[in-house]
XYZ file of C-alpha atoms in Angstrom:
568
model
C 63.685 -5.170 -16.740
C 66.630 -3.752 -14.649
C 67.868 -0.228 -14.724
C 71.311 -1.562 -16.331
C 69.654 -3.311 -18.980
C 67.733 0.286 -19.800
C 70.566 2.420 -19.624
C 73.972 0.790 -19.859
C 76.284 2.285 -22.260
C 78.048 0.535 -24.641
C 81.820 -0.342 -24.330
C 84.658 -1.945 -26.160
C 84.331 -4.333 -28.973
C 80.951 -5.838 -27.925
C 79.429 -2.329 -28.174
C 80.806 -2.085 -31.665
C 79.703 -5.231 -33.046
C 76.332 -5.328 -31.468
C 73.440 -4.579 -33.743
C 71.182 -1.926 -33.662
C 67.695 -2.350 -33.083
C 65.277 -1.090 -35.790
C 62.743 1.579 -34.894
C 59.860 -1.138 -35.750
C 61.857 -3.445 -33.062
C 62.039 -0.763 -30.391
C 58.055 0.164 -31.051
C 57.061 -3.855 -30.829
C 59.136 -4.139 -27.558
C 56.270 -2.508 -25.850
C 56.875 -3.568 -22.136
C 60.460 -2.107 -22.740
C 59.326 1.279 -24.235
C 56.535 1.772 -21.645
C 59.054 1.096 -18.694
C 61.214 4.025 -20.125
C 58.220 6.251 -19.072
C 56.477 4.498 -16.002
C 58.682 2.366 -13.920
C 56.196 2.117 -10.775
C 52.533 2.293 -12.101
C 50.869 1.989 -8.521
C 52.778 5.053 -7.410
C 51.631 6.990 -10.390
C 48.232 5.471 -9.480
C 48.237 6.968 -6.096
C 48.963 10.328 -7.542
C 46.126 10.282 -9.602
C 43.691 9.355 -7.385
C 45.305 12.260 -5.098
C 44.855 14.624 -7.853
C 41.321 13.490 -8.568
C 40.532 13.671 -4.943
C 41.853 17.219 -4.720
C 39.783 18.365 -7.704
C 36.664 16.743 -7.194
C 36.332 18.020 -3.662
C 37.083 21.434 -5.291
C 33.804 21.055 -7.676
C 32.204 19.643 -4.919
C 32.361 22.429 -2.512
C 32.837 25.660 -4.867
C 30.152 24.684 -7.114
C 27.050 27.026 -5.978
C 23.643 24.741 -4.745
C 21.741 22.848 -7.546
C 24.204 24.371 -10.467
C 24.735 21.021 -11.986
C 22.702 19.369 -14.253
C 19.672 18.149 -12.995
C 20.772 17.948 -9.732
C 17.629 19.439 -7.855
C 15.766 16.471 -9.272
C 18.116 13.895 -8.190
C 18.080 15.394 -4.575
C 14.286 15.466 -4.523
C 14.222 11.753 -5.485
C 16.440 11.136 -2.242
C 14.435 13.193 -0.253
C 11.256 11.415 -0.950
C 12.938 8.130 -0.272
C 14.339 9.383 2.999
C 11.122 10.987 4.119
C 9.383 7.503 4.129
C 7.119 7.869 0.871
C 9.244 5.084 -0.918
C 9.911 5.085 -4.645
C 8.441 8.442 -6.210
C 6.272 8.360 -9.558
C 6.606 10.404 -12.346
C 3.729 12.633 -12.812
C 2.578 15.415 -14.977
C 3.673 18.794 -13.242
C 7.295 17.461 -12.605
C 9.051 19.209 -15.246
C 7.995 23.031 -15.366
C 9.923 24.501 -17.730
C 8.918 28.140 -17.069
C 9.505 27.514 -13.296
C 13.026 25.881 -14.371
C 13.936 28.895 -16.301
C 13.106 31.388 -13.592
C 15.373 29.472 -11.249
C 18.204 29.387 -13.928
C 17.666 33.191 -14.431
C 17.832 33.968 -10.650
C 20.771 31.528 -10.091
C 18.607 29.377 -7.745
C 17.412 32.086 -5.271
C 17.092 30.783 -1.940
C 13.412 32.114 -1.789
C 12.361 29.777 -4.855
C 11.957 26.288 -3.958
C 13.222 23.444 -5.968
C 11.061 21.007 -4.593
C 8.955 21.186 -8.065
C 11.884 19.376 -10.144
C 11.017 15.791 -10.094
C 11.269 14.856 -13.637
C 14.010 12.266 -12.417
C 11.433 10.220 -10.736
C 11.391 7.645 -13.480
C 15.014 6.616 -13.212
C 15.844 3.041 -11.488
C 16.124 3.361 -7.876
C 19.622 1.796 -6.696
C 21.728 5.007 -6.538
C 18.953 6.823 -4.410
C 18.699 4.156 -2.234
C 22.293 3.857 -1.555
C 22.382 7.733 -1.076
C 19.327 7.791 1.494
C 21.572 6.814 4.635
C 23.766 9.746 3.958
C 20.674 11.966 3.426
C 19.478 10.543 6.935
C 22.953 10.896 8.695
C 23.709 14.474 7.355
C 20.122 15.901 7.372
C 20.048 16.201 3.933
C 23.312 17.995 3.417
C 24.010 18.826 -0.159
C 27.841 18.718 -0.020
C 27.632 15.283 1.686
C 25.679 13.947 -0.907
C 28.051 15.425 -3.913
C 31.143 13.920 -1.640
C 29.419 10.329 -1.867
C 29.822 10.730 -5.432
C 33.321 11.598 -5.466
C 33.921 8.730 -3.422
C 32.044 6.367 -6.086
C 34.195 8.408 -8.678
C 37.264 6.823 -7.231
C 35.877 3.340 -7.241
C 35.297 4.081 -11.089
C 38.957 5.388 -11.432
C 40.486 2.295 -9.643
C 38.738 -0.322 -12.000
C 39.463 1.412 -15.074
C 43.168 0.965 -13.983
C 42.607 -2.576 -13.097
C 40.881 -3.406 -16.182
C 43.301 -2.110 -18.419
C 46.536 -3.536 -16.131
C 44.607 -6.832 -16.803
C 44.442 -6.566 -20.397
C 47.884 -4.428 -21.205
C 50.181 -6.146 -18.449
C 53.431 -3.892 -19.260
C 51.952 -1.533 -21.108
C 51.672 1.222 -18.253
C 51.331 4.094 -20.629
C 48.033 2.683 -21.752
C 46.815 1.564 -18.230
C 48.253 4.821 -16.207
C 47.310 7.011 -19.281
C 43.656 5.910 -19.737
C 43.292 6.029 -15.845
C 44.535 9.489 -15.607
C 42.460 10.832 -18.604
C 39.415 9.301 -16.650
C 40.093 10.819 -13.548
C 41.193 14.231 -14.680
C 38.670 15.094 -17.651
C 36.980 18.373 -16.295
C 33.462 17.786 -17.245
C 33.864 14.184 -15.742
C 35.256 15.603 -12.388
C 32.379 17.882 -12.152
C 29.736 15.449 -12.994
C 31.527 13.011 -10.178
C 31.152 15.667 -7.800
C 27.433 16.614 -8.229
C 24.297 14.478 -6.918
C 23.373 12.089 -9.924
C 23.086 8.413 -10.481
C 25.901 8.604 -13.352
C 28.501 8.050 -11.231
C 27.037 4.713 -9.969
C 26.178 3.503 -13.208
C 29.310 4.052 -14.356
C 31.103 2.393 -11.156
C 28.971 -0.959 -12.045
C 29.854 -0.932 -15.830
C 33.089 -0.945 -14.948
C 33.175 -3.814 -12.432
C 30.974 -5.510 -15.144
C 33.671 -5.091 -17.688
C 36.516 -6.266 -15.149
C 34.888 -9.332 -14.650
C 34.030 -10.000 -18.466
C 37.561 -9.167 -19.468
C 38.956 -11.789 -16.470
C 36.849 -14.356 -17.792
C 37.772 -13.762 -21.536
C 41.427 -13.811 -20.317
C 41.031 -17.428 -18.728
C 39.060 -18.491 -22.006
C 41.896 -17.298 -24.220
C 44.657 -18.807 -22.090
C 42.920 -22.051 -20.945
C 44.621 -25.373 -22.547
C 43.096 -28.036 -20.236
C 39.625 -27.954 -18.241
C 40.989 -27.259 -14.760
C 41.901 -23.925 -15.989
C 38.355 -23.102 -16.539
C 37.365 -23.360 -12.939
C 35.767 -20.374 -11.839
C 34.434 -19.381 -15.082
C 30.532 -20.161 -14.034
C 31.022 -17.924 -10.887
C 32.547 -15.163 -12.969
C 29.582 -15.554 -15.313
C 27.127 -15.355 -12.357
C 28.883 -12.267 -10.767
C 28.603 -10.609 -14.078
C 24.772 -11.136 -14.181
C 24.689 -9.830 -10.710
C 26.501 -6.771 -11.472
C 24.737 -6.174 -14.877
C 21.240 -6.614 -13.050
C 22.562 -3.808 -10.390
C 23.289 -1.789 -13.432
C 19.701 -2.322 -14.630
C 18.588 -0.700 -11.473
C 20.627 2.194 -11.700
C 20.431 3.853 -15.036
C 19.393 2.931 -18.776
C 22.897 2.380 -20.088
C 23.143 -1.138 -18.495
C 20.284 -1.809 -20.834
C 22.837 -1.262 -23.865
C 25.826 -2.684 -22.375
C 24.226 -5.994 -21.457
C 23.013 -7.285 -24.749
C 26.601 -6.473 -26.173
C 27.879 -8.655 -23.170
C 25.791 -11.548 -24.122
C 27.102 -11.238 -27.567
C 30.688 -11.265 -26.445
C 30.100 -14.377 -24.615
C 29.134 -16.098 -27.576
C 31.762 -14.924 -29.629
C 34.395 -16.056 -27.373
C 33.239 -19.399 -26.911
C 32.377 -19.829 -30.260
C 35.950 -18.562 -31.353
C 38.309 -18.751 -28.675
C 37.727 -21.675 -26.484
C 40.459 -24.265 -27.324
C 39.404 -26.826 -24.119
C 37.385 -29.505 -25.749
C 35.020 -29.557 -28.899
C 33.712 -26.078 -29.694
C 30.206 -25.544 -27.804
C 26.992 -25.939 -30.049
C 24.554 -23.029 -30.347
C 22.350 -25.126 -27.569
C 25.019 -25.585 -25.269
C 25.523 -21.774 -25.350
C 22.231 -21.358 -23.483
C 23.962 -22.388 -20.083
C 26.419 -19.609 -19.818
C 24.097 -17.003 -21.507
C 21.428 -17.753 -18.780
C 24.131 -17.635 -15.839
C 24.388 -14.128 -16.795
C 20.890 -13.486 -17.850
C 19.237 -15.014 -15.306
C 20.537 -13.090 -12.350
C 20.228 -9.668 -14.144
C 16.535 -10.428 -14.907
C 15.769 -11.613 -11.361
C 17.005 -8.257 -10.171
C 15.214 -6.202 -12.465
C 11.848 -7.564 -12.516
C 10.344 -6.172 -9.416
C 11.237 -2.558 -10.832
C 9.759 -3.410 -14.274
C 6.418 -4.977 -12.893
C 6.300 -1.738 -10.793
C 6.614 0.395 -13.717
C 4.044 -1.529 -15.776
C 1.556 -1.300 -13.035
C 2.354 2.620 -12.703
C 2.828 3.677 -16.364
C 1.112 1.150 -18.417
C 1.690 -1.847 -20.471
C 4.962 -1.845 -22.282
C 6.401 1.355 -20.441
C 8.802 -0.912 -18.495
C 11.267 1.883 -17.894
C 8.871 4.910 -17.744
C 10.631 6.367 -20.920
C 7.108 7.064 -22.228
C 5.722 8.557 -19.212
C 9.101 10.827 -19.196
C 8.297 11.932 -22.952
C 4.914 13.119 -21.941
C 5.943 14.977 -18.877
C 8.991 16.961 -20.061
C 6.793 19.353 -21.963
C 8.950 22.339 -23.166
C 11.978 20.537 -23.856
C 13.754 20.897 -27.256
C 12.535 18.675 -29.521
C 14.931 17.413 -32.514
C 12.577 17.911 -35.239
C 11.127 21.066 -34.223
C 14.335 22.417 -33.537
C 15.877 21.670 -37.077
C 12.391 22.945 -38.546
C 12.979 26.162 -37.140
C 16.771 26.714 -37.258
C 17.824 24.245 -40.243
C 20.103 21.522 -40.887
C 23.155 23.351 -41.072
C 22.706 25.017 -37.631
C 21.859 21.795 -36.167
C 24.971 20.261 -37.343
C 27.277 22.909 -36.284
C 25.535 22.599 -32.450
C 25.516 19.202 -32.569
C 29.463 18.950 -33.229
C 30.621 21.839 -31.627
C 28.547 21.692 -28.433
C 29.129 17.868 -28.077
C 32.980 18.613 -28.321
C 32.884 21.273 -25.690
C 30.825 19.843 -23.267
C 32.491 16.745 -23.177
C 35.706 18.516 -22.115
C 33.916 20.829 -20.022
C 30.640 22.916 -20.078
C 29.399 23.736 -16.438
C 26.335 24.769 -14.481
C 23.543 23.750 -16.821
C 25.479 23.818 -19.589
C 25.993 27.356 -19.830
C 29.103 28.063 -18.335
C 32.056 27.783 -21.125
C 35.742 27.911 -20.620
C 38.168 30.195 -22.629
C 37.705 29.658 -26.463
C 41.380 29.301 -26.386
C 41.165 26.100 -23.836
C 39.018 24.164 -26.647
C 41.261 25.227 -29.334
C 44.139 23.503 -27.259
C 42.002 20.690 -26.656
C 40.922 20.218 -30.195
C 44.574 20.324 -31.235
C 45.376 17.624 -28.564
C 42.480 15.638 -30.204
C 44.009 15.808 -33.594
C 47.235 14.503 -32.116
C 45.595 11.646 -30.596
C 43.711 10.967 -33.965
C 46.986 10.548 -35.520
C 48.257 8.719 -32.819
C 45.293 6.104 -33.362
C 45.997 6.117 -37.134
C 49.656 4.782 -36.475
C 48.512 2.479 -33.903
C 45.787 1.000 -36.295
C 48.284 0.697 -39.406
C 50.712 -1.377 -36.772
C 47.878 -3.428 -35.824
C 46.770 -4.350 -39.391
C 50.498 -4.954 -40.405
C 50.747 -7.672 -37.393
C 54.072 -8.854 -36.006
C 56.881 -7.671 -35.753
C 55.233 -4.164 -36.152
C 52.635 -4.687 -33.674
C 53.054 -5.306 -29.680
C 49.429 -6.579 -29.293
C 48.790 -10.190 -28.702
C 45.392 -11.832 -30.135
C 43.806 -11.353 -27.020
C 44.605 -7.750 -27.079
C 43.377 -7.276 -30.389
C 40.113 -8.626 -29.538
C 39.646 -6.811 -26.418
C 40.307 -3.645 -28.546
C 37.541 -4.967 -30.923
C 35.353 -5.285 -27.960
C 36.119 -1.470 -27.166
C 35.321 -0.972 -30.664
C 31.666 -2.457 -30.069
C 31.505 -0.319 -26.883
C 32.014 2.901 -28.424
C 29.496 1.774 -31.180
C 27.087 1.397 -28.396
C 27.605 4.674 -26.974
C 27.369 6.510 -30.064
C 24.086 4.862 -31.025
C 22.972 5.535 -27.691
C 23.867 9.163 -27.997
C 22.261 9.357 -31.425
C 18.907 7.965 -30.403
C 18.712 10.028 -27.442
C 19.354 13.004 -29.864
C 17.081 11.788 -32.727
C 14.216 12.701 -30.064
C 15.453 15.519 -27.995
C 18.134 18.182 -28.388
C 20.527 17.232 -25.942
C 24.357 17.388 -27.461
C 26.020 16.911 -24.085
C 29.174 15.147 -24.100
C 28.708 13.906 -20.986
C 26.556 11.186 -22.293
C 29.504 9.519 -23.660
C 31.149 8.984 -20.007
C 29.411 5.468 -19.482
C 31.919 4.418 -22.193
C 35.012 6.091 -20.786
C 36.792 2.827 -20.618
C 37.223 2.620 -24.489
C 37.474 6.146 -24.770
C 40.276 6.840 -22.326
C 42.015 3.627 -23.949
C 42.052 5.310 -27.541
C 43.398 8.686 -25.850
C 45.971 6.629 -24.113
C 46.690 4.482 -26.945
C 46.988 7.546 -29.517
C 49.322 9.398 -27.102
C 51.274 6.423 -26.478
C 51.620 5.946 -30.315
C 52.893 9.591 -31.028
C 55.417 9.069 -28.502
C 57.167 6.191 -30.636
C 60.211 8.006 -32.234
C 59.124 7.520 -36.196
C 55.599 8.147 -35.419
C 56.376 11.421 -33.367
C 58.710 13.058 -35.853
C 56.193 12.587 -38.881
C 53.479 13.656 -36.987
C 55.548 16.665 -35.592
C 56.236 17.111 -39.328
C 52.774 17.218 -40.584
C 51.803 19.610 -37.697
C 54.817 22.312 -38.433
C 53.572 22.167 -42.033
C 50.002 22.790 -40.671
C 51.374 25.947 -38.546
C 53.252 27.181 -41.203
C 50.088 27.052 -43.878
C 47.949 28.810 -41.056
C 50.500 31.392 -40.538
C 50.898 32.160 -44.153
C 47.101 31.953 -44.890
C 46.551 34.285 -42.114
C 49.349 37.023 -42.920
C 47.963 36.911 -46.689
C 44.712 37.464 -45.274
C 45.567 40.206 -42.652
C 44.423 38.069 -39.787
C 46.554 35.652 -38.066
C 45.335 33.507 -35.693
C 48.340 33.759 -33.192
C 47.162 31.419 -30.372
C 46.020 28.644 -32.931
C 49.494 29.006 -34.812
C 51.511 29.165 -31.441
C 49.867 25.976 -30.158
C 50.463 24.167 -33.653
C 53.983 24.818 -33.512
C 54.841 24.155 -29.962
C 52.916 20.434 -30.572
C 55.234 20.065 -33.571
C 58.396 21.283 -31.767
C 57.866 19.014 -29.000
C 56.765 15.958 -31.213
C 59.818 16.612 -33.605
C 62.327 16.854 -30.380
C 60.662 14.069 -28.327
C 62.954 11.221 -29.861
C 66.058 13.069 -28.159
C 64.345 11.717 -24.633
C 65.028 8.163 -25.636
C 68.530 8.601 -26.401
C 71.141 6.083 -24.670
C 68.131 3.612 -24.109
C 67.812 1.841 -27.201
C 70.946 3.308 -29.261
C 68.263 4.840 -31.551
C 68.927 5.444 -35.246
C 68.421 9.038 -34.655
C 71.875 9.376 -32.786
C 74.123 7.208 -34.619
C 75.659 9.495 -36.614
C 76.830 11.554 -33.709
C 80.255 11.170 -32.558
C 81.217 8.401 -29.735
C 82.092 10.778 -27.570
C 78.448 12.692 -27.536
C 76.916 9.091 -27.478
C 78.662 8.165 -24.399
C 77.796 11.406 -22.627
C 74.027 10.298 -23.305
C 74.516 7.311 -21.508
C 76.284 8.932 -18.322
C 74.073 7.996 -15.271
C 73.194 11.765 -14.257
C 72.145 12.556 -17.981
C 70.050 9.321 -18.197
C 68.313 10.259 -14.790
C 67.515 13.696 -15.944
C 66.130 12.196 -19.804
C 63.767 9.935 -17.619
C 62.606 12.752 -15.445
C 61.953 14.650 -18.615
C 60.195 11.625 -20.338
C 57.685 11.250 -17.591
C 57.215 15.166 -17.833
C 56.541 15.085 -21.964
C 53.920 12.050 -21.285
C 52.204 13.575 -18.354
C 51.635 17.211 -19.984
C 48.290 16.636 -21.479
C 47.217 15.180 -18.090
C 48.845 18.038 -16.077
C 46.974 20.684 -18.388
C 43.790 18.676 -17.630
C 44.192 18.843 -14.069
C 45.406 22.833 -14.106
C 41.866 23.334 -15.915
C 40.378 21.084 -12.790
C 41.546 23.474 -10.324
C 41.282 26.572 -12.014
C 37.444 26.027 -13.746
C 35.703 26.696 -10.088
C 37.543 30.051 -9.694
C 37.982 31.343 -13.226
C 34.544 30.102 -14.543
C 31.848 28.748 -12.034
C 31.938 30.728 -9.102
C 32.397 34.152 -11.148
C 29.315 33.331 -13.373
C 27.114 31.372 -11.371
C 27.091 32.338 -7.668
C 24.434 34.759 -6.538
């Protein structure tokens, strides 16, 4: 889309007779709408990667040693391999709750050894094997191992962008927005800059998703057999990536069955070349994925069976026996009650998703969480608008059948993430938002989709009006009660004002109805090149504000919260 097509001012009789697009048609023309905000997505991607690199390196270097969740235990796993002892075995005594509490109280005083913390020894070995050469080259330097995680995180960010650019070509607000959210989410940056196997698990799952989405798109677009060339290789590659994931973290064990179900559904519902495959014919593509995955995982499973006993393929039963003293859900509820448990579950999960640092003990200012909660509310409204348009179909929606199918897949992905989180918390009290990060691809897509939706003129104005009503109601109730929450009212008011005014940033682009009643002279002023350029810059700034806020938190958190509270 050329600049002239977007910004050319109407002139003469042609301009007077040209029909004005409706707000619905403007919203449905997704590629044009996104181009009003982002023209060169790869430049944005480069900027996002640079911003992530700065923030992640800051976390890696400023976070005091061992002040990241389970970092000493992950480090000891690598050290065990580097010392030539092979893979470690999880044993009783590897989790000493009293000693851990002492370490935390002393802020990991240098005279206290971390070698007793070996409770991650049941984890699959791939990350630790890859990190061992770095341990050798640097003499076990903690910062070097953290920077290895930062490097892995860059790969994950690139894969998020590639996945969404594949599914939503031209919809840059989705691909770039989701990438920015993944890259700049403070807690995710902090975990990427720590020693753990989460980052590699995310990388492999993102790579698996890219292969699966590519395979799905070919199946959807194919109209003749020649178009299906390479599909078997893609399934084999998917199986290899899933097998590597099985050797990295338990998340892959939740994702793999979902991938197999998607393959069956696509072949039965989408394939348009030849007859619909029979259930027996489906065994071949399923085997092309399952066999490589099983072959890669089998040696590790056999080892665990020999070490930990029959059926304990992943060492989870041994883990439950070892972590004596870790809070159990049933005991916690019996002591504190369901109400306290519910408050902790929702409140702590929300805060720790955005950022609770150290060993889940370093919180940001409450006003930060309030702002993030309000942003989440805006995203929720945007997702509602997007869902309504999606259900309405054309011309209200700008999603094709393939994109709708991917969104359904993302919904299943989110369901798997939620069930995994719920299942873990049925046993232990682990309300840590970081356990959602293996689902950041669908989560970040939801965030980008919701934010994109409230930038649409009509949806944004209605959402802004509702926010203004909420701000007024809170202010009135606070006044009557003599206790006005000024920060919350101010934050909601600013959000409402921004959403109510944001359609003006689109003036001169689609001849929106919002300015049709203005005199021709004023409309012509909107279409001046200088004004159009300024509005374009303001649009970029308006869209970027949430991500700039997250980046500011990334840069400030080490200095405002982590170092003051965790340094010895």
